[in-house]
Amino acid sequence: MCANVIVAEDDEKQAELLRRYLEREGHSVTLVGDGLAALDLVRQREPDLLVLDVMMPRADGLDVVRVLRAECRELPVLMLTARTTEDDLLLGLDLGADDYVTKPYSPRELMARVRTLLRRSRRVTGAEPDDDPTLTVGSLVVDPARHLVSIGGEPVECTPGEFRILAALAAEPDRVFSRQQLLAELHGFDRYISDRTVDVHIMNLRKKIEPAPRRPTRLLTVFGVGYKLTDPAKAAARASS
């Protein structure tokens, strides 16, 4: 699986190491040394993957992700960081990073993460739009192939992590998923952070799909177990019958 990869890393030795490992797997690699250069190159080349260091000059990795997601660019982003606190990692996820690897890292593990992200990327796999069925739960529609979400025909912007969790829930309405099961949809994060990752995504999703996020009717908590997605109209009909 060959891909066009941009590596944004200001440490020249680390950047060259990443280049060697990526090229060994057949990928085309371009190196940049700061965040603004990374943004410019992504806009010009539309790469298949961005490997992004958090601490960089001119614009740090978090700012780069924030801008890319604001521009609705959905390329996979793998972040590299020396920060290991849970709050730092959750912030990256909340902004729209797809995966995190903490320094120092194993090159073999890093390449495994790259392969996972590329397999999930429609742009690399070449999957056709009809490969995944549209998922409908009441007025909520999730289109996995096109990475689109809407409610009542109105588009809803989701980060990649939020989308994967919502798609998993929408594929099996009314099924209760544990935090660990939903965390598995985020491939890899459970080695570094806790179940709070899922709670952050659920909280953000409720802000986007619930009329009253503090009183959810679609994305429900099943206390002591996890979360489920339901059709409010069907739930109300069952309650009244």
C-alpha positions as a Markdown table, in Angstrom:
| # | Residue | x | y | z |
|---|---|---|---|---|
| 1 | Met | 0.0 | 0.0 | 0.0 |
| 2 | Cys | 1.9 | 3.0 | -1.3 |
| 3 | Ala | 1.0 | 6.5 | -0.1 |
| 4 | Asn | 2.1 | 10.1 | -0.3 |
| 5 | Val | 3.1 | 11.1 | 3.2 |
| 6 | Ile | 4.1 | 14.5 | 4.6 |
| 7 | Val | 6.3 | 14.4 | 7.7 |
| 8 | Ala | 6.3 | 17.6 | 9.8 |
| 9 | Glu | 9.2 | 17.3 | 12.3 |
| 10 | Asp | 11.7 | 20.0 | 13.2 |
| 11 | Asp | 14.3 | 17.5 | 14.6 |
| 12 | Glu | 16.3 | 16.6 | 11.5 |
| 13 | Lys | 17.6 | 13.3 | 12.8 |
| 14 | Gln | 14.1 | 12.2 | 13.7 |
| 15 | Ala | 12.7 | 13.4 | 10.4 |
| 16 | Glu | 15.4 | 11.4 | 8.4 |
| 17 | Leu | 14.7 | 8.3 | 10.5 |
| 18 | Leu | 11.0 | 8.6 | 9.7 |
| 19 | Arg | 11.7 | 9.1 | 6.0 |
| 20 | Arg | 13.9 | 5.9 | 5.9 |
| 21 | Tyr | 11.3 | 3.7 | 7.5 |
| 22 | Leu | 8.4 | 5.1 | 5.5 |
| 23 | Glu | 10.3 | 4.8 | 2.2 |
| 24 | Arg | 11.3 | 1.3 | 3.1 |
| 25 | Glu | 7.6 | 0.4 | 3.1 |
| 26 | Gly | 7.2 | 2.0 | -0.4 |
| 27 | His | 5.8 | 5.4 | 0.6 |
| 28 | Ser | 6.7 | 8.7 | -1.0 |
| 29 | Val | 7.8 | 11.1 | 1.7 |
| 30 | Thr | 8.2 | 14.9 | 1.9 |
| 31 | Leu | 9.8 | 16.5 | 5.0 |
| 32 | Val | 9.0 | 19.9 | 6.4 |
| 33 | Gly | 10.3 | 21.5 | 9.5 |
| 34 | Asp | 7.6 | 23.8 | 10.8 |
| 35 | Gly | 3.8 | 24.0 | 11.2 |
| 36 | Leu | 3.1 | 26.7 | 8.6 |
| 37 | Ala | 5.1 | 24.8 | 6.0 |
| 38 | Ala | 3.1 | 21.7 | 6.8 |
| 39 | Leu | -0.2 | 23.5 | 6.2 |
| 40 | Asp | 1.0 | 25.0 | 2.9 |
| 41 | Leu | 2.2 | 21.6 | 1.7 |
| 42 | Val | -1.0 | 19.8 | 2.7 |
| 43 | Arg | -3.0 | 22.4 | 0.8 |
| 44 | Gln | -0.8 | 22.0 | -2.3 |
| 45 | Arg | -0.4 | 18.2 | -2.5 |
| 46 | Glu | -3.5 | 16.7 | -0.7 |
| 47 | Pro | -1.4 | 13.9 | 0.8 |
| 48 | Asp | -2.7 | 10.5 | 2.0 |
| 49 | Leu | -1.2 | 10.9 | 5.5 |
| 50 | Leu | 0.3 | 13.6 | 7.7 |
| 51 | Val | 2.8 | 12.6 | 10.4 |
| 52 | Leu | 2.9 | 15.6 | 12.7 |
| 53 | Asp | 5.2 | 16.5 | 15.6 |
| 54 | Val | 3.4 | 18.5 | 18.3 |
| 55 | Met | 6.2 | 20.8 | 19.2 |
| 56 | Met | 7.3 | 22.8 | 16.2 |
| 57 | Pro | 8.3 | 26.4 | 15.3 |
| 58 | Arg | 5.9 | 28.9 | 13.7 |
| 59 | Ala | 2.8 | 26.8 | 14.4 |
| 60 | Asp | 2.7 | 23.8 | 16.7 |
| 61 | Gly | 1.1 | 20.5 | 15.7 |
| 62 | Leu | -2.2 | 21.2 | 17.6 |
| 63 | Asp | -2.7 | 24.4 | 15.7 |
| 64 | Val | -2.0 | 22.6 | 12.4 |
| 65 | Val | -4.7 | 20.0 | 13.2 |
| 66 | Arg | -7.1 | 22.7 | 14.3 |
| 67 | Val | -6.7 | 24.6 | 11.0 |
| 68 | Leu | -6.9 | 21.4 | 8.9 |
| 69 | Arg | -10.1 | 20.3 | 10.5 |
| 70 | Ala | -11.6 | 23.8 | 10.3 |
| 71 | Glu | -11.0 | 23.6 | 6.5 |
| 72 | Cys | -12.8 | 20.2 | 6.5 |
| 73 | Arg | -9.7 | 18.3 | 5.4 |
| 74 | Glu | -10.1 | 14.7 | 6.4 |
| 75 | Leu | -6.6 | 13.3 | 5.7 |
| 76 | Pro | -5.4 | 11.0 | 8.5 |
| 77 | Val | -3.1 | 12.7 | 11.0 |
| 78 | Leu | -0.7 | 10.8 | 13.2 |
| 79 | Met | 0.8 | 13.0 | 15.9 |
| 80 | Leu | 4.1 | 12.5 | 17.6 |
| 81 | Thr | 4.6 | 14.0 | 21.0 |
| 82 | Ala | 6.9 | 14.0 | 24.0 |
| 83 | Arg | 3.9 | 15.0 | 26.1 |
| 84 | Thr | 2.4 | 12.0 | 28.0 |
| 85 | Thr | -0.3 | 13.6 | 30.2 |
| 86 | Glu | -3.8 | 12.5 | 29.6 |
| 87 | Asp | -5.1 | 16.1 | 29.1 |
| 88 | Asp | -2.6 | 16.7 | 26.3 |
| 89 | Leu | -3.6 | 13.6 | 24.5 |
| 90 | Leu | -7.3 | 14.3 | 24.9 |
| 91 | Leu | -6.8 | 17.8 | 23.5 |
| 92 | Gly | -5.2 | 16.4 | 20.4 |
| 93 | Leu | -8.1 | 13.9 | 20.0 |
| 94 | Asp | -10.6 | 16.6 | 20.5 |
| 95 | Leu | -9.1 | 18.7 | 17.8 |
| 96 | Gly | -9.2 | 15.9 | 15.3 |
| 97 | Ala | -6.0 | 13.9 | 15.5 |
| 98 | Asp | -6.5 | 10.2 | 14.4 |
| 99 | Asp | -3.7 | 8.7 | 16.4 |
| 100 | Tyr | -0.9 | 9.5 | 18.8 |
| 101 | Val | 2.6 | 8.0 | 19.3 |
| 102 | Thr | 4.6 | 9.2 | 22.3 |
| 103 | Lys | 8.4 | 9.8 | 22.1 |
| 104 | Pro | 10.6 | 7.8 | 22.4 |
| 105 | Tyr | 8.7 | 5.4 | 20.1 |
| 106 | Ser | 9.5 | 2.1 | 18.4 |
| 107 | Pro | 9.8 | 2.6 | 14.6 |
| 108 | Arg | 8.1 | -0.8 | 14.2 |
| 109 | Glu | 5.1 | 0.3 | 16.2 |
| 110 | Leu | 5.0 | 3.6 | 14.4 |
| 111 | Met | 4.9 | 1.8 | 11.0 |
| 112 | Ala | 2.1 | -0.4 | 12.3 |
| 113 | Arg | 0.1 | 2.7 | 13.2 |
| 114 | Val | 0.8 | 4.1 | 9.8 |
| 115 | Arg | -0.5 | 1.0 | 8.1 |
| 116 | Thr | -3.6 | 1.0 | 10.2 |
| 117 | Leu | -4.4 | 4.6 | 9.4 |
| 118 | Leu | -3.8 | 4.1 | 5.7 |
| 119 | Arg | -6.1 | 1.0 | 5.6 |
| 120 | Arg | -8.8 | 3.1 | 7.1 |
| 121 | Ser | -8.4 | 5.9 | 4.6 |
| 122 | Arg | -10.8 | 5.7 | 1.7 |
| 123 | Arg | -8.4 | 7.7 | -0.4 |
| 124 | Val | -5.7 | 5.1 | -0.2 |
| 125 | Thr | -7.9 | 1.9 | -0.3 |
| 126 | Gly | -9.9 | 3.3 | -3.2 |
| 127 | Ala | -13.1 | 2.0 | -1.8 |
| 128 | Glu | -16.2 | 2.9 | -3.8 |
| 129 | Pro | -19.0 | 4.9 | -2.1 |
| 130 | Asp | -21.4 | 1.9 | -2.2 |
| 131 | Asp | -19.0 | -0.3 | -0.2 |
| 132 | Asp | -20.6 | 0.9 | 3.1 |
| 133 | Pro | -24.3 | 1.3 | 3.5 |
| 134 | Thr | -25.8 | 4.5 | 4.8 |
| 135 | Leu | -26.8 | 4.2 | 8.5 |
| 136 | Thr | -30.0 | 5.8 | 9.6 |
| 137 | Val | -31.3 | 6.2 | 13.2 |
| 138 | Gly | -34.4 | 8.4 | 13.1 |
| 139 | Ser | -33.5 | 11.7 | 11.5 |
| 140 | Leu | -29.8 | 11.0 | 12.1 |
| 141 | Val | -27.9 | 9.8 | 9.0 |
| 142 | Val | -24.3 | 8.5 | 8.9 |
| 143 | Asp | -22.6 | 7.9 | 5.6 |
| 144 | Pro | -19.4 | 5.9 | 6.3 |
| 145 | Ala | -18.2 | 5.9 | 2.7 |
| 146 | Arg | -18.4 | 9.7 | 2.3 |
| 147 | His | -17.7 | 10.5 | 6.0 |
| 148 | Leu | -20.8 | 12.5 | 6.3 |
| 149 | Val | -23.3 | 13.0 | 9.1 |
| 150 | Ser | -26.6 | 14.9 | 9.0 |
| 151 | Ile | -29.7 | 15.4 | 11.1 |
| 152 | Gly | -32.9 | 16.2 | 9.3 |
| 153 | Gly | -30.9 | 17.0 | 6.2 |
| 154 | Glu | -28.6 | 19.5 | 8.0 |
| 155 | Pro | -24.9 | 18.6 | 7.9 |
| 156 | Val | -23.0 | 17.9 | 11.1 |
| 157 | Glu | -19.3 | 18.3 | 11.3 |
| 158 | Cys | -17.5 | 15.6 | 13.2 |
| 159 | Thr | -13.8 | 14.9 | 13.9 |
| 160 | Pro | -12.5 | 11.5 | 12.7 |
| 161 | Gly | -12.7 | 10.1 | 16.2 |
| 162 | Glu | -16.2 | 11.3 | 16.8 |
| 163 | Phe | -17.2 | 9.9 | 13.4 |
| 164 | Arg | -15.9 | 6.4 | 14.1 |
| 165 | Ile | -17.7 | 6.2 | 17.5 |
| 166 | Leu | -21.0 | 7.5 | 16.0 |
| 167 | Ala | -20.7 | 5.1 | 13.0 |
| 168 | Ala | -20.2 | 2.2 | 15.4 |
| 169 | Leu | -23.2 | 3.2 | 17.4 |
| 170 | Ala | -25.4 | 3.9 | 14.4 |
| 171 | Ala | -24.6 | 0.5 | 12.9 |
| 172 | Glu | -26.4 | -1.2 | 15.8 |
| 173 | Pro | -29.1 | 1.1 | 17.2 |
| 174 | Asp | -30.1 | 0.5 | 20.8 |
| 175 | Arg | -27.2 | -1.8 | 21.4 |
| 176 | Val | -25.2 | -0.8 | 24.5 |
| 177 | Phe | -21.5 | -0.4 | 23.9 |
| 178 | Ser | -19.0 | -0.3 | 26.7 |
| 179 | Arg | -16.3 | 2.4 | 26.8 |
| 180 | Gln | -13.7 | -0.2 | 26.0 |
| 181 | Gln | -15.6 | -1.3 | 23.0 |
| 182 | Leu | -15.9 | 2.2 | 21.7 |
| 183 | Leu | -12.3 | 2.9 | 22.6 |
| 184 | Ala | -11.4 | 0.0 | 20.3 |
| 185 | Glu | -12.9 | 2.0 | 17.4 |
| 186 | Leu | -10.1 | 4.6 | 18.0 |
| 187 | His | -7.4 | 2.0 | 17.4 |
| 188 | Gly | -4.4 | 2.5 | 19.6 |
| 189 | Phe | -5.4 | 5.2 | 22.1 |
| 190 | Asp | -6.0 | 2.8 | 24.9 |
| 191 | Arg | -2.3 | 2.3 | 25.5 |
| 192 | Tyr | -1.9 | 5.9 | 26.4 |
| 193 | Ile | -5.1 | 7.3 | 27.8 |
| 194 | Ser | -8.1 | 6.1 | 29.8 |
| 195 | Asp | -11.8 | 5.6 | 29.1 |
| 196 | Arg | -12.2 | 9.4 | 29.4 |
| 197 | Thr | -11.4 | 9.6 | 25.7 |
| 198 | Val | -14.8 | 8.1 | 24.9 |
| 199 | Asp | -16.5 | 10.4 | 27.4 |
| 200 | Val | -14.9 | 13.4 | 25.7 |
| 201 | His | -16.1 | 12.3 | 22.3 |
| 202 | Ile | -19.6 | 11.5 | 23.6 |
| 203 | Met | -19.8 | 14.9 | 25.2 |
| 204 | Asn | -18.8 | 16.7 | 22.0 |
| 205 | Leu | -21.2 | 14.5 | 19.9 |
| 206 | Arg | -24.1 | 15.4 | 22.1 |
| 207 | Lys | -23.4 | 19.1 | 21.5 |
| 208 | Lys | -23.7 | 18.4 | 17.8 |
| 209 | Ile | -26.6 | 16.0 | 17.6 |
| 210 | Glu | -28.8 | 16.7 | 20.6 |
| 211 | Pro | -31.3 | 19.6 | 20.9 |
| 212 | Ala | -30.5 | 19.8 | 24.6 |
| 213 | Pro | -27.0 | 18.2 | 25.2 |
| 214 | Arg | -27.5 | 18.0 | 29.0 |
| 215 | Arg | -30.8 | 16.1 | 28.5 |
| 216 | Pro | -29.9 | 13.7 | 25.6 |
| 217 | Thr | -32.6 | 11.8 | 23.8 |
| 218 | Arg | -30.5 | 10.2 | 21.1 |
| 219 | Leu | -27.1 | 9.4 | 22.5 |
| 220 | Leu | -27.9 | 7.9 | 25.9 |
| 221 | Thr | -25.8 | 6.8 | 28.9 |
| 222 | Val | -26.6 | 3.3 | 30.3 |
| 223 | Phe | -25.2 | 3.8 | 33.8 |
| 224 | Gly | -22.6 | 1.3 | 34.8 |
| 225 | Val | -22.4 | -0.1 | 31.3 |
| 226 | Gly | -21.7 | 2.5 | 28.5 |
| 227 | Tyr | -23.6 | 4.2 | 25.7 |
| 228 | Lys | -26.2 | 3.6 | 23.1 |
| 229 | Leu | -27.7 | 5.4 | 20.1 |
| 230 | Thr | -31.5 | 5.4 | 19.8 |
| 231 | Asp | -34.3 | 6.9 | 17.7 |
| 232 | Pro | -36.1 | 9.3 | 20.1 |
| 233 | Ala | -39.5 | 8.9 | 18.2 |
| 234 | Lys | -39.4 | 5.1 | 18.5 |
| 235 | Ala | -38.3 | 5.3 | 22.1 |
| 236 | Ala | -41.3 | 7.7 | 22.9 |
| 237 | Ala | -43.7 | 5.3 | 21.1 |
| 238 | Arg | -42.4 | 2.4 | 23.1 |
| 239 | Ala | -42.8 | 4.3 | 26.3 |
| 240 | Ser | -46.4 | 5.3 | 25.5 |
| 241 | Ser | -47.5 | 1.8 | 24.4 |
